[in-house]
Structure formats: C-alpha cells, structure tokens
C-alpha cells in the first residue's frame, strides 16, 4: 500500500516541539465518563492479568494495549475507550503484568516482545463473549506488541480479528534504545528507569539470587539496563537477543490483516527505523502514516476532546481509510 498522506493539521501552536507535544498531554489531559468493570484473568502459567471492560453487548470489540509502565487508566487509553464505546464497540483495556496496581506473582514482568499474554486475553474474550469483529489498538510498547502479535500469527490469526492499529510504536527497539541515551531524552529515561527499578527491587526481594541489583552501578546507557535486567527477567539471553526477538519490524512482513502504524516524525522516542516505509510501500496490508508533528502518543487537536490518533484509529477500525 502507498504511504498515507496524513490529514493531521498539527498540534496547537503553543506545543511547538515534539517534547511539549508528548509531555503536556500526558500531564494535563483529563478524560472523564469512562467506567470499567474489572475482571481478573488467571493465565496458563498461574499468574494473572487484570482486564477492564466496557461491555454493552455490542458485536464489535476493541482491545486496547497500553505503553511501558502504563495501564488502563492512562488518558490515551481512556480517550480511546470513550470514543470507541460511543461508536458501536465494546472495550477491553487490559493491564500488563504488574501494571494494574498489584505486583504479579511470577518472576517475569512484561516486555515489548511478549505476545503470549495478549493471545490469552484474546482467547478469553472469544471464549466468554460473542463477537463478530475484534480490532486491536496498541500505544507505544502496546503498539509494538500488537504489531508483533499480528505478524507472528499472520494468516493463522483468529478470523474474528479484522484490523490492527499501532500508535507511536517503537518497532525497532535497538534503535529506540539509543535515543533514550540522548541528553534531550533524560526526562523519559529517568522516569522509565525509576519505575522499572522499583519493580525489579520487589522481584529481587521475592526471588533471592535471581537478579543482581548491584549491577545498577554499572548501567551507563539504556542497553546496559536491558542487558543486566530487562533481558534476564523476561527470559532473553541479552539485550541483543531481546531487541531481535521483541522488535515488531522483524515480524511485520507476515501481517495478513489491514494494519495502521501511526508514528509522528518529531516523536522524541522513535528513530526513523521505527517507521518502515520500505515495508509499507510494497505490503498489501501495512498502512504507514507519519505526520510531521504529534510527539509520542500526543496528537492533540485544538478544542477537540479526542486526539487525532484516537479519531484516526476509529476511522481505520471502521474501514474508512483505504489508501
């Protein structure tokens, strides 16, 4: 498919760069009117996930996957939940392991390449509800998870899954990790690392001898953190193995349903490699939209309760975007 010409008019003028377009919506946006019903899903390995539903008995379901250290209460998830639920969809916003307010039981946490959990979430929805159509929408890390899931399953995807949408997705994790080490991205790097270290300390306390937290003193760049912690806690050999196995771009060629990837060109957390134009140009199902502005999971529209990303996701889910 040809690359999409973006219709995004751009962020409000006072958000004049990618950092402001990323940080201001995260700190100031407030979405109201969303009421979830929580369900705890016991996983095949005995661990659990907390699922937040808006179940109105509709025939279509959107499954929302949050970003790194996010959850179902993030404003971008709430915004999508409200928009989809008022436009003919039930909503399932699931929380990755350790992200729902209670630490998960297993040693492992969650990561960009983990698609077993979303597979169990989808299977649970299919077994307990009667949906004619499912659309997957993921943000940032959740976008990478969504794209990898679609690519790995390819033509063997459950037939009820009709479309996928990924917003601000770091599809090339190695390239994105390098960006986190830039001085201009220190705010994001420190914020992510602080939250992850808190969880890793809990894991180290509960599982003595499994993690060497003294190696934190050796972390000089984000790749070190992935080598010492992200990889071992999630079952990867090292950072290189993690980046190879988790990066969605390595699996996207096998996607077999219409899929939209929306990445802003000024996203401070995404490298150009995360927006594979070379793939979209020749792939029958991958649509790539790269507006000049938008930041990371930002895409604000002046005087609009919803973001451009949310409105574009709904339009694509309904089949209104074809080229």
Coordinates of C-alpha atoms in Angstrom, one line a residue:
X1 CA 0.0 0.0 0.0
X2 CA 1.2 3.6 -0.6
X3 CA 2.2 5.6 2.4
X4 CA -0.7 7.5 3.8
X5 CA -0.8 11.3 3.3
X6 CA -1.6 12.5 6.8
X7 CA -4.5 14.8 7.4
X8 CA -3.3 15.8 10.9
X9 CA -3.4 19.6 11.0
X10 CA -0.8 19.7 13.7
X11 CA -0.7 20.3 17.5
X12 CA -1.8 23.7 19.0
X13 CA 0.8 26.4 18.4
X14 CA 1.9 26.6 22.0
X15 CA 3.1 22.9 21.7
X16 CA 5.9 23.9 19.4
X17 CA 8.1 20.8 19.5
X18 CA 7.9 17.0 20.0
X19 CA 8.8 17.1 23.7
X20 CA 5.9 19.5 24.5
X21 CA 3.5 17.5 22.3
X22 CA 4.5 14.4 24.3
X23 CA 4.7 15.7 27.9
X24 CA 1.8 18.2 28.0
X25 CA -1.0 15.8 27.0
X26 CA 0.4 13.2 29.5
X27 CA 0.4 15.7 32.4
X28 CA -2.7 17.8 31.7
X29 CA -5.3 15.9 29.7
X30 CA -8.2 14.6 31.7
X31 CA -10.7 12.1 30.1
X32 CA -14.0 11.7 32.1
X33 CA -17.0 9.5 31.7
X34 CA -15.3 6.1 31.5
X35 CA -16.4 3.4 33.9
X36 CA -14.8 0.0 33.7
X37 CA -15.8 -3.4 35.0
X38 CA -12.7 -5.2 36.2
X39 CA -12.1 -8.9 35.7
X40 CA -9.1 -10.9 36.9
X41 CA -7.9 -13.4 34.3
X42 CA -5.8 -16.4 35.6
X43 CA -3.1 -17.2 33.0
X44 CA -2.0 -20.6 31.9
X45 CA 1.2 -20.2 34.0
X46 CA -0.8 -19.4 37.1
X47 CA -0.1 -15.7 37.1
X48 CA -2.8 -13.1 36.5
X49 CA -3.9 -10.1 34.4
X50 CA -6.5 -7.5 35.3
X51 CA -8.9 -6.7 32.5
X52 CA -11.0 -3.6 32.4
X53 CA -14.2 -3.9 30.3
X54 CA -16.9 -1.7 28.9
X55 CA -19.4 -4.4 28.0
X56 CA -22.6 -3.1 26.4
X57 CA -23.3 -6.3 24.5
X58 CA -22.0 -5.0 21.2
X59 CA -20.9 -7.3 18.4
X60 CA -17.6 -5.5 17.9
X61 CA -14.7 -5.3 20.4
X62 CA -11.7 -3.1 20.6
X63 CA -8.8 -4.4 22.7
X64 CA -6.5 -1.7 24.0
X65 CA -2.9 -2.3 25.0
X66 CA -1.0 0.4 26.9
X67 CA 2.6 1.5 26.8
X68 CA 5.7 1.0 29.0
X69 CA 4.7 1.5 32.7
X70 CA 1.2 2.5 31.6
X71 CA -2.1 1.0 32.5
X72 CA -5.8 1.1 31.6
X73 CA -6.2 4.5 33.4
X74 CA -3.8 6.4 31.2
X75 CA -5.5 9.3 29.4
X76 CA -4.8 7.9 26.0
X77 CA -6.4 4.6 26.9
X78 CA -9.4 6.3 28.5
X79 CA -9.8 8.6 25.4
X80 CA -9.8 5.6 23.1
X81 CA -12.1 3.7 25.4
X82 CA -14.7 6.5 25.4
X83 CA -14.5 7.2 21.7
X84 CA -14.9 3.5 20.7
X85 CA -17.6 2.7 23.3
X86 CA -19.7 5.6 22.0
X87 CA -19.3 4.4 18.4
X88 CA -20.5 0.8 18.5
X89 CA -17.7 -1.1 20.2
X90 CA -17.3 -2.9 23.5
X91 CA -13.9 -2.2 25.0
X92 CA -11.3 -4.4 26.7
X93 CA -8.4 -2.4 28.2
X94 CA -6.0 -4.9 29.7
X95 CA -3.2 -4.3 32.1
X96 CA 0.1 -5.9 31.5
X97 CA 1.6 -8.0 34.3
X98 CA 2.5 -5.7 37.3
X99 CA 0.7 -2.7 35.8
X100 CA -2.8 -2.9 37.4
X101 CA -1.7 -1.7 40.9
X102 CA -0.8 -5.1 42.2
X103 CA 2.5 -6.9 41.6
X104 CA 2.2 -10.1 39.5
X105 CA 3.1 -13.4 41.1
X106 CA 5.7 -14.8 38.6
X107 CA 9.4 -13.7 38.4
X108 CA 8.9 -12.3 35.0
X109 CA 7.4 -8.9 34.3
X110 CA 6.2 -7.8 30.8
X111 CA 8.0 -6.5 27.8
X112 CA 7.7 -5.2 24.3
X113 CA 8.0 -8.6 22.7
X114 CA 5.6 -10.6 25.0
X115 CA 2.7 -11.7 22.9
X116 CA 1.6 -14.8 24.8
X117 CA -0.4 -12.6 27.3
X118 CA -2.3 -10.7 24.6
X119 CA -3.0 -14.0 23.0
X120 CA -4.6 -15.3 26.2
X121 CA -6.6 -12.1 26.6
X122 CA -8.0 -12.5 23.0
X123 CA -8.7 -16.2 23.6
X124 CA -10.5 -15.4 26.8
X125 CA -12.7 -12.8 25.0
X126 CA -13.6 -15.3 22.3
X127 CA -14.5 -18.0 24.8
X128 CA -16.6 -15.8 27.1
X129 CA -18.3 -13.3 24.6
X130 CA -19.8 -13.5 21.2
X131 CA -18.0 -11.0 19.0
X132 CA -18.2 -10.8 15.2
X133 CA -15.3 -8.5 14.9
X134 CA -12.2 -7.6 17.0
X135 CA -9.9 -4.7 16.4
X136 CA -6.5 -4.4 18.2
X137 CA -5.2 -1.0 19.2
X138 CA -1.8 -0.5 20.9
X139 CA 0.1 2.5 22.1
X140 CA 3.9 2.8 22.2
X141 CA 5.0 -0.5 23.7
X142 CA 1.5 -1.8 23.3
X143 CA 1.7 -0.8 19.6
X144 CA 4.8 -3.0 19.2
X145 CA 3.1 -5.9 21.0
X146 CA 0.1 -5.5 18.7
X147 CA 2.2 -5.5 15.5
X148 CA 4.3 -8.4 16.6
X149 CA 1.3 -10.5 17.5
X150 CA -0.3 -9.8 14.1
X151 CA 2.9 -10.6 12.3
X152 CA 3.7 -13.8 14.3
X153 CA 0.2 -15.2 13.7
X154 CA 0.0 -14.0 10.2
X155 CA -2.6 -15.9 8.2
X156 CA -3.3 -18.1 11.2
X157 CA -4.8 -15.2 13.1
X158 CA -8.3 -15.8 14.6
X159 CA -10.7 -14.9 11.8
X160 CA -12.6 -12.5 14.0
X161 CA -9.6 -10.2 14.3
X162 CA -10.2 -7.8 11.4
X163 CA -7.8 -4.9 11.9
X164 CA -4.8 -3.7 13.9
X165 CA -3.7 -0.2 14.8
X166 CA -0.4 0.9 16.4
X167 CA 0.3 4.4 17.6
X168 CA 3.8 5.7 18.4
X169 CA 5.2 2.2 18.2
X170 CA 8.9 1.6 18.7
X171 CA 9.1 -1.2 16.2
X172 CA 12.9 -1.2 16.2
X173 CA 13.9 -1.5 19.9
X174 CA 17.6 -1.3 19.4
X175 CA 17.4 2.0 17.5
X176 CA 14.9 3.4 20.0
X177 CA 17.1 2.4 23.0
X178 CA 19.9 4.6 21.6
X179 CA 17.6 7.6 21.5
X180 CA 16.9 7.2 25.3
X181 CA 20.5 7.9 26.0
X182 CA 20.4 11.4 24.3
X183 CA 20.6 14.2 26.9
X184 CA 17.4 15.7 25.5
X185 CA 15.6 12.4 26.5
X186 CA 16.9 12.2 30.0
X187 CA 13.4 13.0 31.4
X188 CA 11.9 10.0 29.8
X189 CA 14.9 7.7 30.5
X190 CA 14.9 8.6 34.2
X191 CA 11.2 8.3 34.5
X192 CA 11.0 4.8 32.9
X193 CA 14.1 3.5 34.8
X194 CA 12.9 4.7 38.2
X195 CA 9.6 2.9 37.9
X196 CA 11.2 -0.2 36.5
X197 CA 13.9 -0.3 39.2
X198 CA 11.2 -0.2 41.9
X199 CA 9.5 -3.3 40.4
X200 CA 12.9 -5.1 39.9
X201 CA 13.7 -4.5 43.6
X202 CA 10.4 -6.1 44.5
X203 CA 11.3 -9.1 42.3
X204 CA 14.8 -9.3 43.8
X205 CA 13.3 -9.4 47.3
X206 CA 10.8 -12.1 46.4
X207 CA 13.1 -14.2 44.3
X208 CA 16.5 -14.1 46.0
X209 CA 19.5 -14.8 43.8
X210 CA 17.7 -14.3 40.5
X211 CA 18.7 -10.6 40.0
X212 CA 21.9 -8.9 40.9
X213 CA 20.8 -5.4 41.7
X214 CA 24.3 -4.2 42.4
X215 CA 24.8 -4.1 38.6
X216 CA 22.7 -0.9 38.6
X217 CA 26.0 0.9 39.4
X218 CA 27.3 -0.4 36.0
X219 CA 24.4 1.0 34.0
X220 CA 25.8 3.7 31.7
X221 CA 23.3 3.5 28.9
X222 CA 19.9 2.0 28.4
X223 CA 21.3 -1.0 26.6
X224 CA 23.2 -1.9 29.8
X225 CA 19.9 -1.8 31.7
X226 CA 18.4 -4.2 29.2
X227 CA 21.5 -6.5 29.4
X228 CA 21.5 -6.7 33.1
X229 CA 17.8 -6.6 33.9
X230 CA 15.2 -6.5 31.1
X231 CA 16.7 -9.5 29.3
X232 CA 17.1 -11.9 32.3
X233 CA 13.8 -11.1 34.0
X234 CA 11.9 -11.7 30.8
X235 CA 13.8 -14.8 29.5
X236 CA 16.1 -13.3 26.9
X237 CA 19.8 -14.1 26.6
X238 CA 20.9 -10.5 26.5
X239 CA 20.0 -7.1 25.1
X240 CA 20.7 -8.1 21.5
X241 CA 18.5 -11.1 21.8
X242 CA 15.8 -9.0 23.4
X243 CA 15.9 -6.4 20.6
X244 CA 15.9 -9.1 17.9
X245 CA 13.0 -11.1 19.3
X246 CA 10.9 -8.2 20.5
X247 CA 11.2 -5.7 17.6
X248 CA 7.9 -5.9 15.7
X249 CA 9.6 -4.8 12.5
X250 CA 11.1 -8.2 12.2
X251 CA 7.7 -9.8 12.1
X252 CA 5.5 -7.2 10.3
X253 CA 6.1 -8.7 6.8
X254 CA 3.8 -11.5 7.7
X255 CA 0.9 -9.3 8.8
X256 CA -2.3 -10.5 7.0
X257 CA -5.0 -8.0 8.1
X258 CA -5.2 -4.3 7.4
X259 CA -2.9 -2.6 9.9
X260 CA -2.2 1.0 10.5
X261 CA 1.1 2.3 12.0
X262 CA 0.8 6.0 13.1
X263 CA 4.2 7.5 14.1
X264 CA 5.0 11.2 14.2
X265 CA 8.2 12.3 12.6
X266 CA 9.1 14.5 15.6
X267 CA 8.5 11.7 18.2
X268 CA 11.4 12.1 20.6
X269 CA 11.4 8.4 21.4
X270 CA 11.2 6.9 18.0
X271 CA 14.0 6.6 15.4
X272 CA 13.3 6.7 11.7
X273 CA 13.8 2.9 11.6
X274 CA 10.6 2.5 13.6
X275 CA 8.6 3.7 10.6
X276 CA 9.4 1.2 7.9
X277 CA 8.4 2.9 4.7
X278 CA 10.2 0.3 2.7
X279 CA 7.7 -2.3 4.0
X280 CA 4.6 -0.2 3.7
X281 CA 5.3 0.7 0.1
X282 CA 5.1 -2.9 -1.0
X283 CA 3.0 -4.6 1.7
X284 CA -0.7 -5.2 0.9
X285 CA -1.9 -4.8 4.5
X286 CA 0.5 -2.4 6.2
X287 CA -0.5 1.3 6.2
X288 CA 2.1 3.8 7.4
X289 CA 1.2 7.4 8.4
X290 CA 3.9 9.7 9.5
X291 CA 2.7 13.2 10.2
X292 CA 5.4 15.8 10.7
X293 CA 4.2 16.5 14.3
X294 CA 2.4 14.8 17.1
X295 CA 5.0 13.8 19.6
X296 CA 4.9 10.5 21.4
X297 CA 1.3 9.4 22.0
X298 CA 0.3 13.1 21.7
X299 CA -1.5 14.2 18.6
X300 CA -3.7 16.8 20.3
X301 CA -6.3 18.7 18.3
X302 CA -7.2 22.3 19.4
X303 CA -10.6 22.4 21.0
X304 CA -11.3 18.7 20.4
X305 CA -11.9 16.2 23.3
X306 CA -10.2 13.5 21.3
X307 CA -6.8 13.3 19.8
X308 CA -6.0 12.8 16.1
X309 CA -4.7 9.3 16.9
X310 CA -8.0 8.3 18.6
X311 CA -10.1 9.6 15.7
X312 CA -7.8 8.0 13.1
X313 CA -7.8 4.7 15.0
X314 CA -11.6 4.7 15.0
X315 CA -11.8 5.6 11.3
X316 CA -9.4 2.8 10.4
X317 CA -11.2 0.3 12.6
X318 CA -14.4 1.1 10.7
X319 CA -12.7 0.8 7.3
X320 CA -12.9 4.4 6.4
X321 CA -9.2 4.6 5.5
X322 CA -8.2 2.5 2.5
X323 CA -5.2 4.3 0.9

